Amino acid sequence: MAQVEKKAGLLRRSSSSKKPLTEKVVLMYDEIFGVEDPAKNKPRFWEELFLMKVNLEYLEGKLESLDGDEVTKIRDNINRLFQHCVQTLSEEHQIKVVNALQTLCALFRGVHQKNKSTSGFDIINVLMGFDKAEQRMKELMESLDALLCGDGSESLKSLCLKLLLCLVTVTDNISQNTLLEYIMINSIFEAVLQVLSVAPCRTQHGYDAVVLLALLVNYRKYESVNPYIAKLSIVDDENTLNGLGMVISQALSEYNRQYKDKEEENQGGFFSAFTSMVGSMFIADAEEKLSVQTNEAILLALYEAVHLNRNFIAVLVQSHPEVDIASTPTTPVPATPTTPLGTTPPSLDLMNSAELPLDPNLQTSNLLITFLKYSSIVMQDTKDEHRLNSARLCLIILTCIAEDQYANAFLHDDNMNFRVNLHRMVRMEQVLSAGTSLHVQWSEPYSHALFFLTDLMVEFIVSHMMKDFPMDLYMRCVHVIHKLICYQKKCRVRLHYTWQDLWSALINLLKFLLSNETTLLSKHNIFPLMLLVVNLFNMFITYGDTFLPTPSSYDALYYEIVRMHQVFDNLYCMVLRVSTNAGQWKESASKVTQALVNVRAIINHFNPKIESYAAVNHISQLSEDQVLEVVRSNYDTLTLKLQDGLDQYERYSEQPKEVTFFKDLARSISLNVRRNVSLNALSQDVLLKEFSTIS
């Protein structure tokens, strides 16, 4: 009883005349930061240390506060602490292992933070010592591998992945993180794949595993041989690939759902009614409210899977009933730091939703369809650099998909129909006339995935003609369309798509480029984009009979060219002017001039015929049917020039064009992961409760 009273007295609030009590673990940290070996006179020092709850904040702060000379003096003790952390990971005492993992994270982060302010500071030597580094890191990676692949605590697996994320992201530029060389040598690739291939483990840890894999694949990928790239490219295990696809799909689905919920908050009632009255007053506010930060880490993982692994395309297009994640009941998850919408992993229930009983009446979906929905949100707004890069990555992924034969076979399959809710920006005239919200969804009846992909490209073309013109995105967008049409021409696929929407969008794009020639030429070479657009029309003119659905579609093409002849006439005059004058754009403009030969031949052939028909029949303005009649009856006398190479294109290659983009992207993701990774998510009480139930 006396002992209890004494213990209680020690915990009682101290009087103002006494110093507050210091945690024992902090006192032990202070001993480590001394010159002497803390275990010299205390043989059980390290054993006791790892039984105590880690004070991450104090440990990291202490490391950061030391100057260069002080670090040198205590280097041996830091080496000892690192060594004992690694040794403790192989013990059976679960709490000690947890504390060792958290201590390692504090060491990695604290020492790297110190390195930022101190030049000539060698991280490896301070943490482990040069002579022991290889062995220590080998032991560490082996222990983490064993913990991830074992049948032990899920909390330990979670901490292992978070420690690895912490280790990988301690530097802004992951390629400058010298510690990652040891992760390249002592691969944990198979352990990460096992996390993804086992359903219960994937449910808890799949998100962290996928983000970790995406970052490791981008370590010095252009400077040296990265084994993670080679290994990812040859993965063929169905469970593993499906697990990877499931994590990505559920993360994107969660983002789509969150965006939809946020969108609905801004629709209806007062806001909708008022928008119709005052229009632009609410545009900035509405766009800000619906501005959702994207999840580049998951997007990068999708890119690497699609780009590197041919087998992953099968996962991309594998259909399954669509789960309504908005109505799926969710359970509380451990508290994590506040993060922007779209950067956090889905809740555990959502990660496991694909294994719940499914309603057979639910719509069919797959990862590609989910990604198209995601892209339709991301590509709406590209006004800042962050969103611009997200849209760029979406278009790069779509480029890889458009080049893949298996993906194209799926996209063009008559038996694979979907109903997709895509998002688009409502134009100002629609807002003023109808009082609608600025962001809406639209969907077509069940149809080919190709239709929705083409709709997405058309929507981008018509909605981003602005002063700060995203030239790079337009080039990629038109390239995607061209590659899809090349496949249709090659395989003679005839789909009943409303091609007039595409033709109209392309002509309006040319009109915009012409109207803003001076402004755009001061920033961009606009002629390659013009050439791409003109050659798309040349594809339809030359090969349209192989993929347009009906002869009337071919007639409609000619009608559209003749109807909008003024745009093509103005384009010809402009490129002829530039190509005949000395200047930096002379050669580029000359190519457009040559490409316009068949378009001009059509205009010059049919316009006189139409004028003659109108004069003979005393009609001031012909109807569409009358113009089409003239077109159909005068094909025989039309002479066109055969143009070579229209159905050829340069395949996507990451190097050298995209190197800077992916380096910057990996840096951005590293910063974001480092800000949001938390090793404090699990309290000591939670851990004790879990470990007490482990048999």
PDB file of N, CA and C in Angstrom, residues 256-269 271-272 289-290 324 326 421 423 437 439-441:
ATOM      1  N   ASN A 256     -12.630   9.688 -56.902  1.00  0.00           N
ATOM      2  CA  ASN A 256     -13.802  10.043 -57.705  1.00  0.00           C
ATOM      3  C   ASN A 256     -15.019  10.279 -56.821  1.00  0.00           C
ATOM      4  N   ARG A 257     -15.181   9.417 -55.821  1.00  0.00           N
ATOM      5  CA  ARG A 257     -16.332   9.552 -54.928  1.00  0.00           C
ATOM      6  C   ARG A 257     -16.244  10.838 -54.113  1.00  0.00           C
ATOM      7  N   GLN A 258     -15.058  11.119 -53.581  1.00  0.00           N
ATOM      8  CA  GLN A 258     -14.889  12.333 -52.789  1.00  0.00           C
ATOM      9  C   GLN A 258     -15.149  13.578 -53.633  1.00  0.00           C
ATOM     10  N   TYR A 259     -14.673  13.531 -54.869  1.00  0.00           N
ATOM     11  CA  TYR A 259     -14.911  14.675 -55.756  1.00  0.00           C
ATOM     12  C   TYR A 259     -16.408  14.827 -56.043  1.00  0.00           C
ATOM     13  N   LYS A 260     -17.075  13.713 -56.300  1.00  0.00           N
ATOM     14  CA  LYS A 260     -18.504  13.757 -56.575  1.00  0.00           C
ATOM     15  C   LYS A 260     -19.270  14.330 -55.382  1.00  0.00           C
ATOM     16  N   ASP A 261     -18.903  13.897 -54.171  1.00  0.00           N
ATOM     17  CA  ASP A 261     -19.559  14.417 -52.971  1.00  0.00           C
ATOM     18  C   ASP A 261     -19.345  15.920 -52.845  1.00  0.00           C
ATOM     19  N   LYS A 262     -18.121  16.357 -53.114  1.00  0.00           N
ATOM     20  CA  LYS A 262     -17.814  17.776 -53.019  1.00  0.00           C
ATOM     21  C   LYS A 262     -18.559  18.559 -54.098  1.00  0.00           C
ATOM     22  N   GLU A 263     -18.685  17.947 -55.251  1.00  0.00           N
ATOM     23  CA  GLU A 263     -19.402  18.558 -56.363  1.00  0.00           C
ATOM     24  C   GLU A 263     -20.868  18.761 -56.013  1.00  0.00           C
ATOM     25  N   GLU A 264     -21.465  17.738 -55.401  1.00  0.00           N
ATOM     26  CA  GLU A 264     -22.893  17.812 -55.066  1.00  0.00           C
ATOM     27  C   GLU A 264     -23.166  18.850 -53.988  1.00  0.00           C
ATOM     28  N   GLU A 265     -22.182  19.104 -53.129  1.00  0.00           N
ATOM     29  CA  GLU A 265     -22.354  20.135 -52.111  1.00  0.00           C
ATOM     30  C   GLU A 265     -22.537  21.511 -52.738  1.00  0.00           C
ATOM     31  N   ASN A 266     -21.974  21.684 -53.945  1.00  0.00           N
ATOM     32  CA  ASN A 266     -22.019  22.985 -54.605  1.00  0.00           C
ATOM     33  C   ASN A 266     -23.145  23.105 -55.624  1.00  0.00           C
ATOM     34  N   GLN A 267     -23.973  22.076 -55.714  1.00  0.00           N
ATOM     35  CA  GLN A 267     -25.057  22.084 -56.691  1.00  0.00           C
ATOM     36  C   GLN A 267     -26.395  22.358 -56.018  1.00  0.00           C
ATOM     37  N   GLY A 268     -27.331  22.847 -56.835  1.00  0.00           N
ATOM     38  CA  GLY A 268     -28.718  22.986 -56.385  1.00  0.00           C
ATOM     39  C   GLY A 268     -28.965  24.203 -55.530  1.00  0.00           C
ATOM     40  N   GLY A 269     -30.232  24.433 -55.261  1.00  0.00           N
ATOM     41  CA  GLY A 269     -30.679  25.456 -54.335  1.00  0.00           C
ATOM     42  C   GLY A 269     -30.178  26.835 -54.662  1.00  0.00           C
ATOM     43  N   PHE A 271     -27.219  28.285 -54.666  1.00  0.00           N
ATOM     44  CA  PHE A 271     -26.068  28.490 -55.539  1.00  0.00           C
ATOM     45  C   PHE A 271     -26.449  28.393 -57.013  1.00  0.00           C
ATOM     46  N   SER A 272     -27.211  27.351 -57.348  1.00  0.00           N
ATOM     47  CA  SER A 272     -27.574  27.141 -58.748  1.00  0.00           C
ATOM     48  C   SER A 272     -28.452  28.267 -59.265  1.00  0.00           C
ATOM     49  N   LYS A 289     -13.784  25.717 -54.777  1.00  0.00           N
ATOM     50  CA  LYS A 289     -14.434  24.711 -53.944  1.00  0.00           C
ATOM     51  C   LYS A 289     -14.272  23.307 -54.530  1.00  0.00           C
ATOM     52  N   LEU A 290     -14.304  23.250 -55.862  1.00  0.00           N
ATOM     53  CA  LEU A 290     -14.230  21.945 -56.505  1.00  0.00           C
ATOM     54  C   LEU A 290     -12.800  21.544 -56.860  1.00  0.00           C
ATOM     55  N   ASP A 324     -20.708   0.341 -55.391  1.00  0.00           N
ATOM     56  CA  ASP A 324     -21.038   1.724 -55.056  1.00  0.00           C
ATOM     57  C   ASP A 324     -20.337   2.085 -53.766  1.00  0.00           C
ATOM     58  N   ALA A 326     -19.802   4.810 -52.464  1.00  0.00           N
ATOM     59  CA  ALA A 326     -20.395   5.887 -51.681  1.00  0.00           C
ATOM     60  C   ALA A 326     -21.325   5.345 -50.616  1.00  0.00           C
ATOM     61  N   ASN A 421     -19.818   7.775 -66.233  1.00  0.00           N
ATOM     62  CA  ASN A 421     -20.096   9.159 -65.869  1.00  0.00           C
ATOM     63  C   ASN A 421     -18.791   9.950 -65.915  1.00  0.00           C
ATOM     64  N   HIS A 423     -16.796  13.718 -66.219  1.00  0.00           N
ATOM     65  CA  HIS A 423     -17.002  15.078 -65.730  1.00  0.00           C
ATOM     66  C   HIS A 423     -16.508  16.065 -66.776  1.00  0.00           C
ATOM     67  N   SER A 437     -24.647  24.090 -62.535  1.00  0.00           N
ATOM     68  CA  SER A 437     -23.380  24.191 -61.815  1.00  0.00           C
ATOM     69  C   SER A 437     -22.236  24.188 -62.823  1.00  0.00           C
ATOM     70  N   HIS A 439     -19.564  22.370 -62.860  1.00  0.00           N
ATOM     71  CA  HIS A 439     -18.990  21.047 -63.115  1.00  0.00           C
ATOM     72  C   HIS A 439     -20.137  20.042 -63.173  1.00  0.00           C
ATOM     73  N   VAL A 440     -20.225  19.290 -64.251  1.00  0.00           N
ATOM     74  CA  VAL A 440     -21.303  18.317 -64.361  1.00  0.00           C
ATOM     75  C   VAL A 440     -20.743  16.984 -64.828  1.00  0.00           C
ATOM     76  N   GLN A 441     -21.579  15.960 -64.710  1.00  0.00           N
ATOM     77  CA  GLN A 441     -21.259  14.656 -65.273  1.00  0.00           C
ATOM     78  C   GLN A 441     -22.142  14.444 -66.498  1.00  0.00           C
TER      79      GLN A 441
END
